[in-house]
Amino acid sequence: AQSVTQLGSHVSVSEGALVLLRCNYSSSVPPYLFWYVQYPNQGLQLLLKYTTGATLVKGINGFEAEFKKSETSFHLTKPSAHMSDAAEYFCAVSESGSNDYKLSFGAGTTVTVRA
Amino acid sequence: GAGVSQSPSNKVTEKGKDVELRCDPISGHTALYWYRQSLGQGLEFLIYFQGNSAPDKSGLPSDRFSAERTGGSVSTLTIQRTQQEDSAVYLCASSLAGRGADTQYFGPGTRLTVL
């Protein structure tokens, strides 16, 4: 099974500052990669995903992520944090082959935005 | 349009009782997933249904857990003889098909508390 590591369980940023959330995975075979956001008492909402093609992926709410095969990473960034970005963020990676519907999730990173 | 819905939103039960959790996927989605989200284990895959194919039950933690999907739509997750370690948020997701690149759309979850 895939192993997904999110560096930092909590990140605090000032409003207007860069948001950088790190995600590394274990597979040597390029999987499908996802970032989800979870607001309190809600389900997960897709921010963006990488499936094929361009390695810089743009998502909703101004977020983007870059797939780096050589580093097995898929870090999430947003140039300028907004108060509404306070939430928990999960990186997810698919299995390879016929089980690619199965997602493995990182432990999550809680983002706090300071005014 | 309507998203994935789950009921109940909260369930409190006594140890040893059986519980049923319900999931209504997005109309037209052939793939349905159950995940468990707990403090100790993070987000874990439980089970996957795709059309009329045999489900992938590889993530079910014990034989007390079972799930069915009737008519290719609604799904019920049943936990028999609940234990305190079953306390978690149970999330359901659906996708258009069971391909790894497909976006999984999540419901708001059912918070289960076993006393």
Short mmCIF file of C-alpha atoms in Angstrom, two decimals:
data_model
loop_
_atom_site.label_atom_id
_atom_site.label_comp_id
_atom_site.label_asym_id
_atom_site.label_seq_id
_atom_site.Cartn_x
_atom_site.Cartn_y
_atom_site.Cartn_z
CA ALA A 1 0.00 0.00 0.00
CA GLN A 2 1.00 3.56 -0.57
CA SER A 3 2.54 5.52 2.27
CA VAL A 4 1.71 9.22 2.36
CA THR A 5 3.58 11.65 4.57
CA GLN A 6 2.40 15.14 5.30
CA LEU A 7 5.10 17.16 7.03
CA GLY A 8 3.67 19.15 9.91
CA SER A 9 0.35 18.37 11.54
CA HIS A 10 -0.26 22.07 12.21
CA VAL A 11 0.68 25.11 10.17
CA SER A 12 0.01 28.69 11.23
CA VAL A 13 0.26 31.50 8.71
CA SER A 14 -0.55 35.19 8.68
CA GLU A 15 -3.31 36.44 6.44
CA GLY A 16 -1.75 37.33 3.11
CA ALA A 17 1.28 35.07 3.60
CA LEU A 18 2.29 32.05 1.56
CA VAL A 19 0.70 28.74 2.43
CA LEU A 20 2.93 25.70 1.82
CA LEU A 21 1.78 22.21 2.74
CA ARG A 22 4.13 19.32 2.03
CA CYS A 23 3.21 15.85 0.82
CA ASN A 24 5.50 12.96 -0.05
CA TYR A 25 4.48 9.48 -1.12
CA SER A 26 6.23 6.15 -1.35
CA SER A 27 5.51 4.72 -4.79
CA SER A 28 8.07 4.74 -7.58
CA VAL A 29 5.24 4.39 -10.10
CA PRO A 30 3.51 7.73 -10.70
CA PRO A 31 0.10 7.41 -9.11
CA TYR A 32 -2.84 9.73 -9.16
CA LEU A 33 -2.48 12.49 -6.57
CA PHE A 34 -5.11 14.54 -4.79
CA TRP A 35 -5.46 17.32 -2.26
CA TYR A 36 -8.67 17.52 -0.28
CA VAL A 37 -9.82 20.13 2.24
CA GLN A 38 -12.09 19.45 5.20
CA TYR A 39 -13.92 22.19 7.05
CA PRO A 40 -15.26 21.48 10.55
CA ASN A 41 -18.08 18.95 10.60
CA GLN A 42 -18.04 18.58 6.85
CA GLY A 43 -16.87 15.98 4.38
CA LEU A 44 -13.82 16.25 2.20
CA GLN A 45 -13.83 18.59 -0.78
CA LEU A 46 -11.44 18.20 -3.69
CA LEU A 47 -9.00 21.09 -4.12
CA LEU A 48 -7.09 19.68 -7.08
CA LYS A 49 -5.70 16.51 -8.57
CA TYR A 50 -2.90 15.30 -10.79
CA THR A 51 -3.66 12.50 -13.19
CA THR A 52 -1.45 13.05 -16.22
CA GLY A 53 0.13 15.80 -18.30
CA ALA A 54 1.22 19.13 -16.87
CA THR A 55 2.89 18.69 -13.52
CA LEU A 56 1.74 22.05 -12.16
CA VAL A 57 -1.92 21.70 -11.29
CA LYS A 58 -4.23 24.57 -10.45
CA GLY A 59 -7.23 24.06 -8.24
CA ILE A 60 -10.00 25.93 -6.54
CA ASN A 61 -9.63 28.87 -4.18
CA GLY A 62 -6.24 29.87 -5.60
CA PHE A 63 -4.42 26.68 -4.62
CA GLU A 64 -1.93 24.90 -6.82
CA ALA A 65 0.35 21.88 -6.49
CA GLU A 66 3.34 20.57 -8.38
CA PHE A 67 4.01 16.90 -9.03
CA LYS A 68 7.72 16.13 -8.83
CA LYS A 69 8.36 12.52 -9.76
CA SER A 70 12.04 12.61 -8.84
CA GLU A 71 11.19 13.80 -5.35
CA THR A 72 7.96 11.75 -5.02
CA SER A 73 6.32 14.93 -3.82
CA PHE A 74 3.09 16.83 -4.41
CA HIS A 75 3.30 19.99 -2.32
CA LEU A 76 0.34 22.36 -2.09
CA THR A 77 0.76 26.14 -2.19
CA LYS A 78 -1.28 29.31 -2.14
CA PRO A 79 0.46 32.65 -2.58
CA SER A 80 -1.73 34.62 -0.18
CA ALA A 81 -3.66 33.07 2.69
CA HIS A 82 -7.19 34.13 3.48
CA MET A 83 -9.04 33.63 6.74
CA SER A 84 -11.39 31.23 4.96
CA ASP A 85 -8.44 28.89 4.27
CA ALA A 86 -8.45 27.76 7.90
CA ALA A 87 -9.26 24.05 7.63
CA GLU A 88 -7.66 20.62 7.57
CA TYR A 89 -5.91 19.53 4.40
CA PHE A 90 -5.32 15.97 3.26
CA CYS A 91 -3.02 14.66 0.59
CA ALA A 92 -4.19 11.42 -1.02
CA VAL A 93 -2.48 9.00 -3.36
CA SER A 94 -4.00 6.20 -5.39
CA GLU A 95 -2.74 2.67 -5.50
CA SER A 96 -1.29 1.54 -8.80
CA GLY A 97 -2.67 -0.92 -11.28
CA SER A 98 -6.12 -2.44 -10.98
CA ASN A 99 -6.57 -1.15 -7.42
CA ASP A 100 -6.06 2.48 -8.36
CA TYR A 101 -9.51 3.40 -7.03
CA LYS A 102 -8.14 2.87 -3.52
CA LEU A 103 -6.81 6.05 -1.91
CA SER A 104 -4.28 6.30 0.87
CA PHE A 105 -4.43 9.52 2.85
CA GLY A 106 -1.85 11.45 4.76
CA ALA A 107 -2.48 12.26 8.41
CA GLY A 108 -3.65 15.75 7.53
CA THR A 109 -2.39 19.26 8.20
CA THR A 110 -4.48 21.76 10.12
CA VAL A 111 -4.03 25.29 8.86
CA THR A 112 -4.64 28.27 11.11
CA VAL A 113 -4.71 31.76 9.61
CA ARG A 114 -3.76 34.69 11.85
CA ALA A 115 -5.29 38.09 11.24
CA GLY B 1 -26.97 19.32 -7.86
CA ALA B 2 -27.37 17.01 -4.89
CA GLY B 3 -24.19 15.67 -3.38
CA VAL B 4 -23.54 12.53 -1.38
CA SER B 5 -25.81 12.32 1.62
CA GLN B 6 -25.38 10.25 4.76
CA SER B 7 -27.64 9.43 7.65
CA PRO B 8 -27.73 9.74 10.53
CA SER B 9 -25.30 12.61 11.00
CA ASN B 10 -24.65 11.49 14.55
CA LYS B 11 -25.19 8.15 16.23
CA VAL B 12 -24.61 7.33 19.88
CA THR B 13 -24.90 3.70 20.84
CA GLU B 14 -24.01 1.37 23.65
CA LYS B 15 -21.24 -1.16 23.42
CA GLY B 16 -22.53 -4.43 22.01
CA LYS B 17 -25.37 -2.92 19.98
CA ASP B 18 -25.62 -3.11 16.19
CA VAL B 19 -25.70 0.05 14.06
CA GLU B 20 -26.55 0.80 10.45
CA LEU B 21 -25.17 3.77 8.57
CA ARG B 22 -26.68 4.87 5.28
CA CYS B 23 -25.18 6.49 2.20
CA ASP B 24 -26.95 7.95 -0.83
CA PRO B 25 -24.42 8.54 -3.62
CA ILE B 26 -24.62 11.11 -6.36
CA SER B 27 -27.11 10.01 -8.99
CA GLY B 28 -25.38 8.28 -11.90
CA HIS B 29 -22.22 7.45 -9.99
CA THR B 30 -21.43 3.77 -10.31
CA ALA B 31 -18.64 3.61 -7.74
CA LEU B 32 -19.18 3.95 -4.00
CA TYR B 33 -16.63 3.94 -1.18
CA TRP B 34 -16.68 3.84 2.59
CA TYR B 35 -13.88 5.32 4.69
CA ARG B 36 -13.35 5.66 8.42
CA GLN B 37 -11.80 8.74 9.98
CA SER B 38 -10.51 8.39 13.52
CA LEU B 39 -8.00 10.24 15.66
CA GLY B 40 -5.65 7.34 15.98
CA GLN B 41 -5.78 5.93 12.45
CA GLY B 42 -6.53 8.90 10.21
CA LEU B 43 -8.55 8.21 7.06
CA GLU B 44 -8.81 4.53 6.22
CA PHE B 45 -10.36 2.83 3.21
CA LEU B 46 -13.01 0.30 4.22
CA ILE B 47 -14.89 -1.00 1.19
CA TYR B 48 -15.52 -0.26 -2.49
CA PHE B 49 -18.47 -1.06 -4.75
CA GLN B 50 -18.38 -0.73 -8.54
CA GLY B 51 -21.46 -1.55 -10.54
CA ASN B 52 -22.34 -5.22 -10.33
CA SER B 53 -18.80 -6.35 -9.57
CA ALA B 54 -17.89 -8.08 -6.33
CA PRO B 55 -17.01 -5.43 -3.74
CA ASP B 56 -13.47 -4.90 -2.50
CA LYS B 57 -13.83 -5.54 1.24
CA SER B 58 -10.11 -5.56 1.96
CA GLY B 59 -10.27 -2.57 4.30
CA LEU B 60 -12.95 -3.87 6.67
CA PRO B 61 -11.26 -4.15 10.08
CA SER B 62 -13.15 -7.19 11.34
CA ASP B 63 -16.00 -9.54 10.50
CA ARG B 64 -18.28 -7.36 12.62
CA PHE B 65 -18.29 -4.91 9.72
CA SER B 66 -20.33 -5.51 6.59
CA ALA B 67 -21.78 -3.41 3.81
CA GLU B 68 -24.20 -3.80 1.00
CA ARG B 69 -25.33 -1.74 -1.92
CA THR B 70 -28.84 -2.23 -3.16
CA GLY B 71 -29.86 -1.56 -6.74
CA GLY B 72 -26.52 -0.03 -7.53
CA SER B 73 -27.38 3.03 -5.50
CA VAL B 74 -27.93 3.31 -1.74
CA SER B 75 -25.41 1.62 0.54
CA THR B 76 -25.63 0.54 4.15
CA LEU B 77 -22.65 -0.06 6.41
CA THR B 78 -23.49 -2.33 9.34
CA ILE B 79 -21.39 -2.73 12.45
CA GLN B 80 -22.42 -5.59 14.72
CA ARG B 81 -21.65 -5.79 18.42
CA THR B 82 -20.09 -2.34 18.45
CA GLN B 83 -16.94 -1.72 20.45
CA GLN B 84 -15.55 1.54 21.79
CA GLU B 85 -12.75 1.45 19.22
CA ASP B 86 -15.41 1.68 16.50
CA SER B 87 -16.04 5.29 17.52
CA ALA B 88 -15.11 7.39 14.50
CA VAL B 89 -16.54 9.38 11.64
CA TYR B 90 -17.65 7.16 8.79
CA LEU B 91 -17.40 8.83 5.42
CA CYS B 92 -19.03 7.71 2.21
CA ALA B 93 -17.86 8.81 -1.24
CA SER B 94 -18.97 8.18 -4.79
CA SER B 95 -17.38 8.65 -8.19
CA LEU B 96 -18.59 8.50 -11.75
CA ALA B 97 -16.76 5.25 -12.38
CA GLY B 98 -14.20 3.28 -10.43
CA ARG B 99 -11.15 4.67 -12.16
CA GLY B 100 -8.27 5.94 -10.06
CA ALA B 101 -8.25 9.30 -11.82
CA ASP B 102 -11.91 9.92 -11.00
CA THR B 103 -12.73 12.43 -8.32
CA GLN B 104 -14.30 10.90 -5.25
CA TYR B 105 -17.05 13.10 -3.85
CA PHE B 106 -17.50 12.80 -0.11
CA GLY B 107 -20.55 13.04 2.06
CA PRO B 108 -20.59 14.89 5.39
CA GLY B 109 -20.08 11.70 7.37
CA THR B 110 -21.75 9.92 10.27
CA ARG B 111 -20.14 10.48 13.66
CA LEU B 112 -20.45 7.25 15.64
CA THR B 113 -19.90 7.25 19.37
CA VAL B 114 -19.87 3.95 21.22
CA LEU B 115 -20.33 4.29 24.96
#
